[in-house]
Amino acid sequence: MPGWMPARPSLPRHGSRASASTTIDGARPDSAATDLSGPAPLDSSPAPLPPTAPFAGPSVTDLMRATSSERAADGYKLGLAVEGGGMRGIVSGGMVLALRDLGLIDAFDAFYGTSSGSLNLAYLHGGSDWDALSVYYDHLTAGFVRRQRWNVARPMLDMTYAFDEVIARTVPIGWSTIATLDRPINAVLTNVDRASSEIHDMRTMGAHGVAYLKAASWLPVLAGPPPVVDGVRYLDGGVLCPDPVYAALADGCTHVLLLNSSPQGHWPAAPRSRPLLRPLLNRWHPGLGEAYVRSRQRWDDDRARAIFGGDVAMGDSAVLRVAAPAASHHVERLTMRRDLLLDGARVGYQTITDLFGGGRHPYFSVALR
């Protein structure tokens, strides 16, 4: 075993596990779309072992200290999975900026984002700084949620304002920089027409990048009927992949650092709309509603057993789940208060520096009292 690895039992070697990279039917030839699941979305992925069981093998932090060549020599693949959750994405956005400032972003072999988590990854790898977080507290607060009475013809969320105006023009993403990267930056989308989850590599999205990110954040009902990108209908990646760690594991990652946007002990409540969404999704495509219910049942089971502060085994992979301390922020999916959003960014940033900063504990407070 290479010198960077501590003396502990090794994982089974994974050198033969190929990272899925084939283009599936219905996807643009120059946008790498990897089918995560087939007809039964993500159900075939291994269920987590009891979280009290220690992970026998090199840890996620061990691999973060290794070079990519050292990981590859032992057959390991280290992924960063970034949760969104609407406006809660400002918390995970602060987290990824802290990883960058600590010099840790280049430690990962692949990146996976759901919903606004994929937006955070696009801004990060496109070269943006804190201006990326201003999208949440300066711009989305001004017009993302429609104030007037809404209906099916005029949904609550103004996705045209958020993506075609703010993200495409006001605070643009550095797509030319993303295209030159040497590792995949993946957005998770729900393919309505196939009732399946997909990962799309942002490096190959080209001129369609904003359209794909918009579709990756498109919430059923709140945003309206599914948008069409290159002849395919899509929805928010979280519809069938409610936790981005599932995408990382399905794509062959042996180790994953998972960034959750909700604080510890405060999982988003199961929405009362779940029973209503099932028939609506089935109307959009037969079986999509059942796939949604299955994905949520698995997610409910997994998060009930989730722990923080150490690696847990999910199948034969190691996952380190990171979230802000309990009650440390109060950002919800549609929070529009700028003070809460700014404090969410601060909490996300400080959570990472406290964990990986090696004694560096920057502190700043922006919440209004």
PDB file of N, CA and C in Angstrom, residues 116-168:
ATOM      1  N   SER A 116     -30.017  22.907  -6.720  1.00  0.00           N
ATOM      2  CA  SER A 116     -29.104  24.043  -6.639  1.00  0.00           C
ATOM      3  C   SER A 116     -27.685  23.615  -6.277  1.00  0.00           C
ATOM      4  N   GLY A 117     -27.491  22.374  -5.845  1.00  0.00           N
ATOM      5  CA  GLY A 117     -26.133  21.866  -5.638  1.00  0.00           C
ATOM      6  C   GLY A 117     -25.363  21.792  -6.939  1.00  0.00           C
ATOM      7  N   SER A 118     -26.043  21.452  -8.034  1.00  0.00           N
ATOM      8  CA  SER A 118     -25.369  21.435  -9.338  1.00  0.00           C
ATOM      9  C   SER A 118     -25.046  22.852  -9.791  1.00  0.00           C
ATOM     10  N   LEU A 119     -25.893  23.808  -9.439  1.00  0.00           N
ATOM     11  CA  LEU A 119     -25.614  25.207  -9.745  1.00  0.00           C
ATOM     12  C   LEU A 119     -24.357  25.677  -9.009  1.00  0.00           C
ATOM     13  N   ASN A 120     -24.237  25.290  -7.732  1.00  0.00           N
ATOM     14  CA  ASN A 120     -23.046  25.645  -6.962  1.00  0.00           C
ATOM     15  C   ASN A 120     -21.775  25.094  -7.607  1.00  0.00           C
ATOM     16  N   LEU A 121     -21.835  23.854  -8.081  1.00  0.00           N
ATOM     17  CA  LEU A 121     -20.663  23.247  -8.717  1.00  0.00           C
ATOM     18  C   LEU A 121     -20.314  23.957 -10.021  1.00  0.00           C
ATOM     19  N   ALA A 122     -21.341  24.363 -10.765  1.00  0.00           N
ATOM     20  CA  ALA A 122     -21.083  25.064 -12.021  1.00  0.00           C
ATOM     21  C   ALA A 122     -20.374  26.391 -11.763  1.00  0.00           C
ATOM     22  N   TYR A 123     -20.859  27.149 -10.809  1.00  0.00           N
ATOM     23  CA  TYR A 123     -20.210  28.421 -10.483  1.00  0.00           C
ATOM     24  C   TYR A 123     -18.798  28.199  -9.961  1.00  0.00           C
ATOM     25  N   LEU A 124     -18.634  27.229  -9.070  1.00  0.00           N
ATOM     26  CA  LEU A 124     -17.315  26.963  -8.491  1.00  0.00           C
ATOM     27  C   LEU A 124     -16.291  26.648  -9.573  1.00  0.00           C
ATOM     28  N   HIS A 125     -16.620  25.707 -10.432  1.00  0.00           N
ATOM     29  CA  HIS A 125     -15.665  25.267 -11.446  1.00  0.00           C
ATOM     30  C   HIS A 125     -15.587  26.222 -12.637  1.00  0.00           C
ATOM     31  N   GLY A 126     -16.557  27.120 -12.730  1.00  0.00           N
ATOM     32  CA  GLY A 126     -16.486  28.144 -13.757  1.00  0.00           C
ATOM     33  C   GLY A 126     -15.641  29.334 -13.347  1.00  0.00           C
ATOM     34  N   GLY A 127     -15.109  29.304 -12.118  1.00  0.00           N
ATOM     35  CA  GLY A 127     -14.204  30.349 -11.674  1.00  0.00           C
ATOM     36  C   GLY A 127     -14.820  31.441 -10.841  1.00  0.00           C
ATOM     37  N   SER A 128     -16.082  31.286 -10.452  1.00  0.00           N
ATOM     38  CA  SER A 128     -16.730  32.324  -9.655  1.00  0.00           C
ATOM     39  C   SER A 128     -16.272  32.263  -8.207  1.00  0.00           C
ATOM     40  N   ASP A 129     -16.516  33.353  -7.502  1.00  0.00           N
ATOM     41  CA  ASP A 129     -16.160  33.462  -6.087  1.00  0.00           C
ATOM     42  C   ASP A 129     -17.457  33.679  -5.304  1.00  0.00           C
ATOM     43  N   TRP A 130     -17.422  34.597  -4.342  1.00  0.00           N
ATOM     44  CA  TRP A 130     -18.623  34.848  -3.546  1.00  0.00           C
ATOM     45  C   TRP A 130     -19.738  35.481  -4.370  1.00  0.00           C
ATOM     46  N   ASP A 131     -19.412  35.964  -5.563  1.00  0.00           N
ATOM     47  CA  ASP A 131     -20.472  36.481  -6.424  1.00  0.00           C
ATOM     48  C   ASP A 131     -21.490  35.395  -6.755  1.00  0.00           C
ATOM     49  N   ALA A 132     -21.049  34.130  -6.738  1.00  0.00           N
ATOM     50  CA  ALA A 132     -21.989  33.038  -7.000  1.00  0.00           C
ATOM     51  C   ALA A 132     -23.076  32.987  -5.933  1.00  0.00           C
ATOM     52  N   LEU A 133     -22.713  33.236  -4.675  1.00  0.00           N
ATOM     53  CA  LEU A 133     -23.702  33.202  -3.604  1.00  0.00           C
ATOM     54  C   LEU A 133     -24.624  34.410  -3.655  1.00  0.00           C
ATOM     55  N   SER A 134     -24.182  35.495  -4.297  1.00  0.00           N
ATOM     56  CA  SER A 134     -25.054  36.660  -4.428  1.00  0.00           C
ATOM     57  C   SER A 134     -26.280  36.345  -5.277  1.00  0.00           C
ATOM     58  N   VAL A 135     -26.186  35.296  -6.091  1.00  0.00           N
ATOM     59  CA  VAL A 135     -27.357  34.861  -6.855  1.00  0.00           C
ATOM     60  C   VAL A 135     -28.524  34.605  -5.908  1.00  0.00           C
ATOM     61  N   TYR A 136     -28.232  33.972  -4.769  1.00  0.00           N
ATOM     62  CA  TYR A 136     -29.288  33.653  -3.803  1.00  0.00           C
ATOM     63  C   TYR A 136     -29.788  34.901  -3.085  1.00  0.00           C
ATOM     64  N   TYR A 137     -28.876  35.661  -2.438  1.00  0.00           N
ATOM     65  CA  TYR A 137     -29.339  36.716  -1.530  1.00  0.00           C
ATOM     66  C   TYR A 137     -29.576  38.063  -2.191  1.00  0.00           C
ATOM     67  N   ASP A 138     -28.998  38.304  -3.365  1.00  0.00           N
ATOM     68  CA  ASP A 138     -29.217  39.588  -4.040  1.00  0.00           C
ATOM     69  C   ASP A 138     -30.226  39.500  -5.181  1.00  0.00           C
ATOM     70  N   HIS A 139     -30.289  38.362  -5.859  1.00  0.00           N
ATOM     71  CA  HIS A 139     -31.064  38.287  -7.095  1.00  0.00           C
ATOM     72  C   HIS A 139     -32.311  37.421  -6.996  1.00  0.00           C
ATOM     73  N   LEU A 140     -32.189  36.197  -6.522  1.00  0.00           N
ATOM     74  CA  LEU A 140     -33.375  35.350  -6.422  1.00  0.00           C
ATOM     75  C   LEU A 140     -34.396  35.931  -5.456  1.00  0.00           C
ATOM     76  N   THR A 141     -33.928  36.665  -4.453  1.00  0.00           N
ATOM     77  CA  THR A 141     -34.858  37.295  -3.510  1.00  0.00           C
ATOM     78  C   THR A 141     -35.715  38.363  -4.176  1.00  0.00           C
ATOM     79  N   ALA A 142     -35.294  38.811  -5.357  1.00  0.00           N
ATOM     80  CA  ALA A 142     -35.997  39.915  -6.014  1.00  0.00           C
ATOM     81  C   ALA A 142     -37.084  39.463  -6.978  1.00  0.00           C
ATOM     82  N   GLY A 143     -37.180  38.176  -7.298  1.00  0.00           N
ATOM     83  CA  GLY A 143     -38.199  37.801  -8.276  1.00  0.00           C
ATOM     84  C   GLY A 143     -38.383  36.328  -8.525  1.00  0.00           C
ATOM     85  N   PHE A 144     -37.664  35.468  -7.799  1.00  0.00           N
ATOM     86  CA  PHE A 144     -37.771  34.030  -8.033  1.00  0.00           C
ATOM     87  C   PHE A 144     -39.141  33.497  -7.619  1.00  0.00           C
ATOM     88  N   VAL A 145     -39.631  33.924  -6.464  1.00  0.00           N
ATOM     89  CA  VAL A 145     -40.946  33.494  -5.981  1.00  0.00           C
ATOM     90  C   VAL A 145     -41.952  34.587  -6.289  1.00  0.00           C
ATOM     91  N   ARG A 146     -42.951  34.246  -7.072  1.00  0.00           N
ATOM     92  CA  ARG A 146     -43.972  35.224  -7.443  1.00  0.00           C
ATOM     93  C   ARG A 146     -44.828  35.566  -6.217  1.00  0.00           C
ATOM     94  N   ARG A 147     -45.019  36.837  -6.007  1.00  0.00           N
ATOM     95  CA  ARG A 147     -45.758  37.284  -4.821  1.00  0.00           C
ATOM     96  C   ARG A 147     -47.263  37.202  -5.017  1.00  0.00           C
ATOM     97  N   GLN A 148     -47.723  37.387  -6.241  1.00  0.00           N
ATOM     98  CA  GLN A 148     -49.154  37.413  -6.461  1.00  0.00           C
ATOM     99  C   GLN A 148     -49.734  36.006  -6.485  1.00  0.00           C
ATOM    100  N   ARG A 149     -51.042  35.933  -6.479  1.00  0.00           N
ATOM    101  CA  ARG A 149     -51.718  34.641  -6.522  1.00  0.00           C
ATOM    102  C   ARG A 149     -51.262  33.876  -7.767  1.00  0.00           C
ATOM    103  N   TRP A 150     -50.938  32.598  -7.576  1.00  0.00           N
ATOM    104  CA  TRP A 150     -50.438  31.811  -8.692  1.00  0.00           C
ATOM    105  C   TRP A 150     -51.380  30.661  -9.010  1.00  0.00           C
ATOM    106  N   ASN A 151     -51.238  30.108 -10.216  1.00  0.00           N
ATOM    107  CA  ASN A 151     -52.055  28.981 -10.653  1.00  0.00           C
ATOM    108  C   ASN A 151     -51.232  28.147 -11.614  1.00  0.00           C
ATOM    109  N   VAL A 152     -51.867  27.159 -12.216  1.00  0.00           N
ATOM    110  CA  VAL A 152     -51.142  26.242 -13.097  1.00  0.00           C
ATOM    111  C   VAL A 152     -50.526  26.998 -14.277  1.00  0.00           C
ATOM    112  N   ALA A 153     -51.241  27.986 -14.793  1.00  0.00           N
ATOM    113  CA  ALA A 153     -50.732  28.749 -15.942  1.00  0.00           C
ATOM    114  C   ALA A 153     -49.634  29.717 -15.523  1.00  0.00           C
ATOM    115  N   ARG A 154     -49.560  30.051 -14.242  1.00  0.00           N
ATOM    116  CA  ARG A 154     -48.549  30.986 -13.742  1.00  0.00           C
ATOM    117  C   ARG A 154     -47.988  30.417 -12.447  1.00  0.00           C
ATOM    118  N   PRO A 155     -47.025  29.495 -12.519  1.00  0.00           N
ATOM    119  CA  PRO A 155     -46.526  28.787 -11.340  1.00  0.00           C
ATOM    120  C   PRO A 155     -45.882  29.727 -10.327  1.00  0.00           C
ATOM    121  N   MET A 156     -45.702  29.225  -9.122  1.00  0.00           N
ATOM    122  CA  MET A 156     -45.129  30.022  -8.039  1.00  0.00           C
ATOM    123  C   MET A 156     -43.699  30.459  -8.345  1.00  0.00           C
ATOM    124  N   LEU A 157     -42.900  29.583  -8.942  1.00  0.00           N
ATOM    125  CA  LEU A 157     -41.493  29.889  -9.191  1.00  0.00           C
ATOM    126  C   LEU A 157     -41.307  30.428 -10.607  1.00  0.00           C
ATOM    127  N   ASP A 158     -40.643  31.564 -10.704  1.00  0.00           N
ATOM    128  CA  ASP A 158     -40.357  32.170 -12.009  1.00  0.00           C
ATOM    129  C   ASP A 158     -38.981  31.676 -12.465  1.00  0.00           C
ATOM    130  N   MET A 159     -38.963  30.538 -13.130  1.00  0.00           N
ATOM    131  CA  MET A 159     -37.712  29.926 -13.557  1.00  0.00           C
ATOM    132  C   MET A 159     -37.056  30.706 -14.699  1.00  0.00           C
ATOM    133  N   THR A 160     -37.860  31.399 -15.493  1.00  0.00           N
ATOM    134  CA  THR A 160     -37.296  32.223 -16.563  1.00  0.00           C
ATOM    135  C   THR A 160     -36.471  33.355 -15.980  1.00  0.00           C
ATOM    136  N   TYR A 161     -37.003  34.024 -14.960  1.00  0.00           N
ATOM    137  CA  TYR A 161     -36.242  35.084 -14.301  1.00  0.00           C
ATOM    138  C   TYR A 161     -34.958  34.531 -13.684  1.00  0.00           C
ATOM    139  N   ALA A 162     -35.077  33.411 -12.943  1.00  0.00           N
ATOM    140  CA  ALA A 162     -33.930  32.874 -12.209  1.00  0.00           C
ATOM    141  C   ALA A 162     -32.806  32.454 -13.147  1.00  0.00           C
ATOM    142  N   PHE A 163     -33.127  31.760 -14.219  1.00  0.00           N
ATOM    143  CA  PHE A 163     -32.078  31.173 -15.052  1.00  0.00           C
ATOM    144  C   PHE A 163     -31.783  31.987 -16.312  1.00  0.00           C
ATOM    145  N   ASP A 164     -32.810  32.397 -17.038  1.00  0.00           N
ATOM    146  CA  ASP A 164     -32.560  33.100 -18.294  1.00  0.00           C
ATOM    147  C   ASP A 164     -32.098  34.531 -18.074  1.00  0.00           C
ATOM    148  N   GLU A 165     -32.464  35.120 -16.954  1.00  0.00           N
ATOM    149  CA  GLU A 165     -32.030  36.488 -16.673  1.00  0.00           C
ATOM    150  C   GLU A 165     -30.854  36.511 -15.704  1.00  0.00           C
ATOM    151  N   VAL A 166     -31.037  35.980 -14.488  1.00  0.00           N
ATOM    152  CA  VAL A 166     -29.998  36.093 -13.460  1.00  0.00           C
ATOM    153  C   VAL A 166     -28.780  35.243 -13.808  1.00  0.00           C
ATOM    154  N   ILE A 167     -28.987  33.948 -14.026  1.00  0.00           N
ATOM    155  CA  ILE A 167     -27.855  33.028 -14.179  1.00  0.00           C
ATOM    156  C   ILE A 167     -27.236  33.109 -15.577  1.00  0.00           C
ATOM    157  N   ALA A 168     -28.035  33.379 -16.583  1.00  0.00           N
ATOM    158  CA  ALA A 168     -27.477  33.467 -17.937  1.00  0.00           C
ATOM    159  C   ALA A 168     -26.844  34.826 -18.216  1.00  0.00           C
TER     160      ALA A 168
END
